[in-house]
PDB file of C-alpha atoms in Angstrom:
ATOM      1  CA  MET Q   1      12.339 -58.027  63.380  1.00  0.00           C
ATOM      2  CA  LYS Q   2      15.124 -55.805  62.252  1.00  0.00           C
ATOM      3  CA  MET Q   3      15.325 -57.660  58.939  1.00  0.00           C
ATOM      4  CA  GLN Q   4      11.674 -57.254  58.336  1.00  0.00           C
ATOM      5  CA  ARG Q   5      11.890 -53.480  58.666  1.00  0.00           C
ATOM      6  CA  ASN Q   6      14.661 -53.288  56.081  1.00  0.00           C
ATOM      7  CA  ARG Q   7      12.659 -55.313  53.616  1.00  0.00           C
ATOM      8  CA  THR Q   8       9.649 -53.025  53.962  1.00  0.00           C
ATOM      9  CA  HIS Q   9      11.824 -49.944  53.535  1.00  0.00           C
ATOM     10  CA  VAL Q  10      13.572 -51.394  50.464  1.00  0.00           C
ATOM     11  CA  GLY Q  11      10.201 -52.241  48.861  1.00  0.00           C
ATOM     12  CA  CYS Q  12       8.954 -48.576  49.116  1.00  0.00           C
ATOM     13  CA  ASP Q  13      11.766 -46.982  47.039  1.00  0.00           C
ATOM     14  CA  GLY Q  14      10.853 -45.605  43.511  1.00  0.00           C
ATOM     15  CA  PHE Q  15       7.555 -44.818  41.701  1.00  0.00           C
ATOM     16  CA  THR Q  16       4.767 -47.114  40.660  1.00  0.00           C
ATOM     17  CA  LEU Q  17       3.908 -47.545  36.992  1.00  0.00           C
ATOM     18  CA  ILE Q  18       0.705 -45.514  37.403  1.00  0.00           C
ATOM     19  CA  GLU Q  19       2.608 -42.581  38.930  1.00  0.00           C
ATOM     20  CA  VAL Q  20       5.110 -42.598  36.038  1.00  0.00           C
ATOM     21  CA  LEU Q  21       2.299 -42.687  33.427  1.00  0.00           C
ATOM     22  CA  ALA Q  22       0.469 -39.848  35.186  1.00  0.00           C
ATOM     23  CA  ALA Q  23       3.660 -37.741  35.233  1.00  0.00           C
ATOM     24  CA  LEU Q  24       4.241 -38.404  31.517  1.00  0.00           C
ATOM     25  CA  ALA Q  25       0.638 -37.453  30.700  1.00  0.00           C
ATOM     26  CA  ILE Q  26       0.925 -34.174  32.626  1.00  0.00           C
ATOM     27  CA  ALA Q  27       4.283 -33.387  30.980  1.00  0.00           C
ATOM     28  CA  SER Q  28       2.890 -34.070  27.482  1.00  0.00           C
ATOM     29  CA  VAL Q  29      -0.097 -31.750  28.132  1.00  0.00           C
ATOM     30  CA  ILE Q  30       2.289 -28.988  29.270  1.00  0.00           C
ATOM     31  CA  ILE Q  31       4.503 -29.491  26.189  1.00  0.00           C
ATOM     32  CA  MET Q  32       1.511 -29.415  23.790  1.00  0.00           C
ATOM     33  CA  ALA Q  33       0.117 -26.267  25.441  1.00  0.00           C
ATOM     34  CA  SER Q  34       3.530 -24.571  25.250  1.00  0.00           C
ATOM     35  CA  THR Q  35       3.869 -25.534  21.575  1.00  0.00           C
ATOM     36  CA  ALA Q  36       0.398 -24.126  20.763  1.00  0.00           C
ATOM     37  CA  LEU Q  37       1.212 -20.910  22.644  1.00  0.00           C
ATOM     38  CA  ILE Q  38       4.534 -20.463  20.819  1.00  0.00           C
ATOM     39  CA  HIS Q  39       2.807 -21.131  17.468  1.00  0.00           C
ATOM     40  CA  ASN Q  40       0.113 -18.499  18.190  1.00  0.00           C
ATOM     41  CA  VAL Q  41       2.676 -15.944  19.350  1.00  0.00           C
ATOM     42  CA  ALA Q  42       4.752 -16.516  16.186  1.00  0.00           C
ATOM     43  CA  LEU Q  43       1.637 -16.296  13.969  1.00  0.00           C
ATOM     44  CA  PHE Q  44       0.424 -13.039  15.502  1.00  0.00           C
ATOM     45  CA  PHE Q  45       3.952 -11.607  15.506  1.00  0.00           C
ATOM     46  CA  ASP Q  46       4.219 -12.387  11.778  1.00  0.00           C
ATOM     47  CA  ARG Q  47       0.834 -10.777  11.105  1.00  0.00           C
ATOM     48  CA  GLY Q  48       1.808  -7.714  13.111  1.00  0.00           C
ATOM     49  CA  THR Q  49       5.135  -7.414  11.308  1.00  0.00           C
ATOM     50  CA  ARG Q  50       3.398  -7.749   7.942  1.00  0.00           C
ATOM     51  CA  GLY Q  51       0.840  -5.100   8.959  1.00  0.00           C
ATOM     52  CA  VAL Q  52       3.587  -2.676  10.016  1.00  0.00           C
ATOM     53  CA  THR Q  53       5.466  -3.295   6.746  1.00  0.00           C
ATOM     54  CA  GLU Q  54       2.315  -2.644   4.683  1.00  0.00           C
ATOM     55  CA  ALA Q  55       1.560   0.518   6.669  1.00  0.00           C
ATOM     56  CA  GLU Q  56       5.118   1.803   6.130  1.00  0.00           C
ATOM     57  CA  ARG Q  57       4.860   1.075   2.401  1.00  0.00           C
ATOM     58  CA  LEU Q  58       1.517   2.880   2.221  1.00  0.00           C
ATOM     59  CA  MET Q  59       2.967   5.913   4.038  1.00  0.00           C
ATOM     60  CA  LEU Q  60       5.902   6.026   1.600  1.00  0.00           C
ATOM     61  CA  ALA Q  61       3.436   5.877  -1.318  1.00  0.00           C
ATOM     62  CA  VAL Q  62       1.358   8.705   0.158  1.00  0.00           C
ATOM     63  CA  GLU Q  63       4.513  10.805   0.683  1.00  0.00           C
ATOM     64  CA  ARG Q  64       5.551  10.176  -2.946  1.00  0.00           C
ATOM     65  CA  LEU Q  65       2.080  11.157  -4.203  1.00  0.00           C
ATOM     66  CA  ALA Q  66       2.030  14.253  -1.997  1.00  0.00           C
ATOM     67  CA  GLY Q  67       5.429  15.264  -3.374  1.00  0.00           C
ATOM     68  CA  ASP Q  68       4.276  14.710  -6.945  1.00  0.00           C
ATOM     69  CA  PHE Q  69       1.003  16.619  -6.554  1.00  0.00           C
ATOM     70  CA  SER Q  70       2.702  19.464  -4.692  1.00  0.00           C
ATOM     71  CA  SER Q  71       5.134  19.864  -7.618  1.00  0.00           C
ATOM     72  CA  VAL Q  72       2.365  20.204 -10.242  1.00  0.00           C
ATOM     73  CA  ARG Q  73       3.083  23.114 -12.566  1.00  0.00           C
ATOM     74  CA  PHE Q  74       0.503  25.037 -14.475  1.00  0.00           C
ATOM     75  CA  VAL Q  75       1.443  24.529 -18.098  1.00  0.00           C
ATOM     76  CA  SER Q  76      -0.981  25.512 -20.803  1.00  0.00           C
ATOM     77  CA  ARG Q  77      -1.302  23.042 -23.658  1.00  0.00           C
ATOM     78  CA  THR Q  78      -3.436  22.785 -26.755  1.00  0.00           C
ATOM     79  CA  THR Q  79      -5.929  19.921 -26.798  1.00  0.00           C
ATOM     80  CA  GLU Q  80      -6.809  17.901 -29.891  1.00  0.00           C
ATOM     81  CA  ALA Q  81      -9.878  20.106 -30.293  1.00  0.00           C
ATOM     82  CA  GLY Q  82      -7.585  23.160 -30.437  1.00  0.00           C
ATOM     83  CA  ALA Q  83      -8.624  24.655 -27.093  1.00  0.00           C
ATOM     84  CA  ALA Q  84      -6.178  25.796 -24.406  1.00  0.00           C
ATOM     85  CA  ALA Q  85      -6.173  23.684 -21.253  1.00  0.00           C
ATOM     86  CA  ALA Q  86      -4.014  22.959 -18.242  1.00  0.00           C
ATOM     87  CA  ALA Q  87      -1.545  20.111 -18.719  1.00  0.00           C
ATOM     88  CA  PHE Q  88      -3.358  17.911 -16.185  1.00  0.00           C
ATOM     89  CA  ALA Q  89      -5.674  15.034 -17.025  1.00  0.00           C
ATOM     90  CA  GLY Q  90      -7.505  12.558 -14.849  1.00  0.00           C
ATOM     91  CA  GLU Q  91      -9.380   9.901 -16.769  1.00  0.00           C
ATOM     92  CA  PRO Q  92     -11.688   7.416 -15.016  1.00  0.00           C
ATOM     93  CA  SER Q  93     -11.985   3.883 -16.324  1.00  0.00           C
ATOM     94  CA  SER Q  94     -15.292   2.442 -17.415  1.00  0.00           C
ATOM     95  CA  GLY Q  95     -15.525   0.496 -14.134  1.00  0.00           C
ATOM     96  CA  GLY Q  96     -15.702   3.675 -12.047  1.00  0.00           C
ATOM     97  CA  GLY Q  97     -12.099   3.686 -10.773  1.00  0.00           C
ATOM     98  CA  LEU Q  98      -9.423   5.878 -12.232  1.00  0.00           C
ATOM     99  CA  ALA Q  99      -7.471   4.536 -15.169  1.00  0.00           C
ATOM    100  CA  ARG Q 100      -4.870   7.304 -15.423  1.00  0.00           C
ATOM    101  CA  VAL Q 101      -3.686  10.674 -14.087  1.00  0.00           C
ATOM    102  CA  VAL Q 102      -1.105  12.599 -16.118  1.00  0.00           C
ATOM    103  CA  PHE Q 103       0.393  15.968 -15.246  1.00  0.00           C
ATOM    104  CA  VAL Q 104       3.521  18.103 -15.512  1.00  0.00           C
ATOM    105  CA  GLY Q 105       5.596  18.454 -12.369  1.00  0.00           C
ATOM    106  CA  ALA Q 106       8.701  20.436 -11.559  1.00  0.00           C
ATOM    107  CA  GLY Q 107      12.009  18.630 -12.056  1.00  0.00           C
ATOM    108  CA  ARG Q 108      14.002  17.760  -8.962  1.00  0.00           C
ATOM    109  CA  ALA Q 109      17.627  18.553  -8.256  1.00  0.00           C
ATOM    110  CA  ALA Q 110      17.917  15.211  -6.419  1.00  0.00           C
ATOM    111  CA  SER Q 111      17.188  13.307  -9.632  1.00  0.00           C
ATOM    112  CA  GLY Q 112      19.890  15.261 -11.481  1.00  0.00           C
ATOM    113  CA  SER Q 113      17.401  16.989 -13.786  1.00  0.00           C
ATOM    114  CA  LEU Q 114      15.838  20.407 -13.389  1.00  0.00           C
ATOM    115  CA  ASP Q 115      13.664  19.911 -16.491  1.00  0.00           C
ATOM    116  CA  ASP Q 116       9.948  19.499 -15.970  1.00  0.00           C
ATOM    117  CA  ASP Q 117       8.685  15.918 -15.687  1.00  0.00           C
ATOM    118  CA  LEU Q 118       5.617  14.330 -17.183  1.00  0.00           C
ATOM    119  CA  ILE Q 119       4.269  12.122 -14.394  1.00  0.00           C
ATOM    120  CA  SER Q 120       1.823   9.321 -15.082  1.00  0.00           C
ATOM    121  CA  LEU Q 121      -0.115   7.488 -12.364  1.00  0.00           C
ATOM    122  CA  MET Q 122      -1.885   4.432 -13.735  1.00  0.00           C
ATOM    123  CA  VAL Q 123      -4.156   1.928 -11.996  1.00  0.00           C
ATOM    124  CA  GLU Q 124      -3.413  -1.489 -13.462  1.00  0.00           C
ATOM    125  CA  GLN Q 125      -5.358  -4.706 -12.840  1.00  0.00           C
ATOM    126  CA  ASP Q 126      -3.842  -8.190 -12.629  1.00  0.00           C
ATOM    127  CA  GLY Q 127      -6.692 -10.518 -11.737  1.00  0.00           C
ATOM    128  CA  GLU Q 128      -7.951  -9.434  -8.305  1.00  0.00           C
ATOM    129  CA  VAL Q 129      -4.806  -7.417  -7.561  1.00  0.00           C
ATOM    130  CA  SER Q 130      -4.722  -3.692  -8.350  1.00  0.00           C
ATOM    131  CA  ARG Q 131      -1.512  -1.699  -8.652  1.00  0.00           C
ATOM    132  CA  LEU Q 132      -0.966   2.040  -8.664  1.00  0.00           C
ATOM    133  CA  VAL Q 133       2.074   2.457 -10.922  1.00  0.00           C
ATOM    134  CA  ARG Q 134       4.028   5.708 -11.235  1.00  0.00           C
ATOM    135  CA  ARG Q 135       6.050   6.485 -14.365  1.00  0.00           C
ATOM    136  CA  ARG Q 136       7.912   9.618 -15.441  1.00  0.00           C
ATOM    137  CA  ALA Q 137       9.495  11.182 -18.522  1.00  0.00           C
ATOM    138  CA  THR Q 138      11.078  14.519 -19.370  1.00  0.00           C
ATOM    139  CA  TRP Q 139       8.383  16.952 -20.543  1.00  0.00           C
ATOM    140  CA  PRO Q 140       9.347  18.238 -24.008  1.00  0.00           C
ATOM    141  CA  GLY Q 141       7.272  21.407 -23.775  1.00  0.00           C
ATOM    142  CA  PRO Q 142       3.754  22.839 -24.107  1.00  0.00           C
ATOM    143  CA  ARG Q 143       3.442  21.859 -27.774  1.00  0.00           C
ATOM    144  CA  ALA Q 144       3.775  18.163 -26.937  1.00  0.00           C
ATOM    145  CA  ARG Q 145       0.721  16.000 -26.456  1.00  0.00           C
ATOM    146  CA  PHE Q 146       0.497  13.572 -23.549  1.00  0.00           C
ATOM    147  CA  GLU Q 147       0.051  10.759 -26.054  1.00  0.00           C
ATOM    148  CA  ASP Q 148       3.405  11.582 -27.726  1.00  0.00           C
ATOM    149  CA  VAL Q 149       5.430  11.162 -24.514  1.00  0.00           C
ATOM    150  CA  ALA Q 150       6.173   7.639 -23.247  1.00  0.00           C
ATOM    151  CA  PRO Q 151       6.802   7.669 -19.490  1.00  0.00           C
ATOM    152  CA  GLN Q 152       9.403   5.171 -18.248  1.00  0.00           C
ATOM    153  CA  ASP Q 153      10.788   3.875 -14.936  1.00  0.00           C
ATOM    154  CA  PRO Q 154       7.681   2.136 -13.504  1.00  0.00           C
ATOM    155  CA  VAL Q 155       7.421   2.116  -9.718  1.00  0.00           C
ATOM    156  CA  VAL Q 156       4.590   0.261  -7.945  1.00  0.00           C
ATOM    157  CA  LEU Q 157       3.363   2.579  -5.196  1.00  0.00           C
ATOM    158  CA  ILE Q 158       0.372   0.606  -3.917  1.00  0.00           C
ATOM    159  CA  GLU Q 159      -0.518  -3.022  -4.520  1.00  0.00           C
ATOM    160  CA  GLY Q 160      -3.229  -5.309  -3.187  1.00  0.00           C
ATOM    161  CA  LYS Q 161      -6.810  -6.454  -3.465  1.00  0.00           C
ATOM    162  CA  LEU Q 162      -7.992  -2.862  -3.444  1.00  0.00           C
ATOM    163  CA  ASP Q 163     -10.214  -0.541  -5.393  1.00  0.00           C
ATOM    164  CA  ILE Q 164      -7.925   2.424  -6.148  1.00  0.00           C
ATOM    165  CA  SER Q 165      -9.250   5.707  -7.502  1.00  0.00           C
ATOM    166  CA  PHE Q 166      -8.696   9.455  -7.408  1.00  0.00           C
ATOM    167  CA  VAL Q 167     -11.218  12.273  -7.306  1.00  0.00           C
ATOM    168  CA  PHE Q 168     -10.530  15.918  -7.979  1.00  0.00           C
ATOM    169  CA  GLY Q 169     -11.937  18.890  -6.113  1.00  0.00           C
ATOM    170  CA  ARG Q 170     -12.484  22.567  -6.648  1.00  0.00           C
ATOM    171  CA  PHE Q 171     -14.530  25.252  -5.007  1.00  0.00           C
ATOM    172  CA  ALA Q 172     -17.850  26.052  -6.656  1.00  0.00           C
ATOM    173  CA  PRO Q 173     -18.970  29.694  -6.998  1.00  0.00           C
ATOM    174  CA  ASP Q 174     -21.092  29.298  -3.836  1.00  0.00           C
ATOM    175  CA  GLY Q 175     -17.961  28.298  -1.853  1.00  0.00           C
ATOM    176  CA  ALA Q 176     -18.812  24.586  -1.555  1.00  0.00           C
ATOM    177  CA  LEU Q 177     -16.139  22.006  -2.346  1.00  0.00           C
ATOM    178  CA  ALA Q 178     -17.230  19.966  -5.369  1.00  0.00           C
ATOM    179  CA  TRP Q 179     -15.623  16.614  -6.231  1.00  0.00           C
ATOM    180  CA  GLN Q 180     -15.518  15.036  -9.675  1.00  0.00           C
ATOM    181  CA  GLU Q 181     -14.085  11.762 -10.985  1.00  0.00           C
ATOM    182  CA  SER Q 182     -12.722  13.182 -14.231  1.00  0.00           C
ATOM    183  CA  TRP Q 183     -10.452  16.142 -14.932  1.00  0.00           C
ATOM    184  CA  ALA Q 184      -9.864  16.638 -18.634  1.00  0.00           C
ATOM    185  CA  GLY Q 185      -9.725  19.751 -20.813  1.00  0.00           C
ATOM    186  CA  GLU Q 186     -10.044  22.075 -17.804  1.00  0.00           C
ATOM    187  CA  ARG Q 187      -8.425  25.514 -17.962  1.00  0.00           C
ATOM    188  CA  MET Q 188      -7.231  25.303 -14.356  1.00  0.00           C
ATOM    189  CA  LEU Q 189      -5.578  22.741 -12.097  1.00  0.00           C
ATOM    190  CA  PRO Q 190      -7.646  20.906  -9.476  1.00  0.00           C
ATOM    191  CA  GLN Q 191      -7.443  22.540  -6.071  1.00  0.00           C
ATOM    192  CA  TYR Q 192      -7.592  19.188  -4.255  1.00  0.00           C
ATOM    193  CA  VAL Q 193      -6.792  15.593  -5.168  1.00  0.00           C
ATOM    194  CA  ARG Q 194      -8.092  12.740  -3.019  1.00  0.00           C
ATOM    195  CA  LEU Q 195      -6.856   9.152  -3.142  1.00  0.00           C
ATOM    196  CA  ASN Q 196      -9.547   6.540  -2.428  1.00  0.00           C
ATOM    197  CA  LEU Q 197      -8.551   3.034  -1.319  1.00  0.00           C
ATOM    198  CA  ARG Q 198     -11.275   0.486  -0.669  1.00  0.00           C
ATOM    199  CA  ASP Q 199     -10.604  -3.017   0.573  1.00  0.00           C
TER     200      ASP Q 199
END
């Protein structure tokens, strides 16, 4: 009888094939779920990082534009028609967005030049992608025409599948703020400039 007990005890050691297969199935489900979770976390982390990077780039572009527009100088120039006007022009494109804004801004000590700058902001299309490109040149003086100065040093401020435009505001005689898409041949500078970005 003692021998029989030992045989029964020896036969119960280990797992059956069904128990091993069940354990492998449960382990594979846990591994697949963990892999899917890690993939989703990495995907959303990448999206979040990209969103933060785009927001930082947009804030830098807005700071650059604010600096440029706050440095606008009133310079009187003669138009092609012979009339006196402020050296500031905003020209909309035929599609409704703004093609170009050109104005004279104060030179900066940080750039090594205290001469006035001619600053050009141009909306350029490349397929579905729009770019707001900033260029600058030294302003030769009030007798120069915008067309005679070739701004250099292109810097892409904003880029994406966006509709980019500017509108210009001034107070009407009744005190209301009036916005207009074009600013050309005006005797005064715009009192407000608004950047429109539409996705």
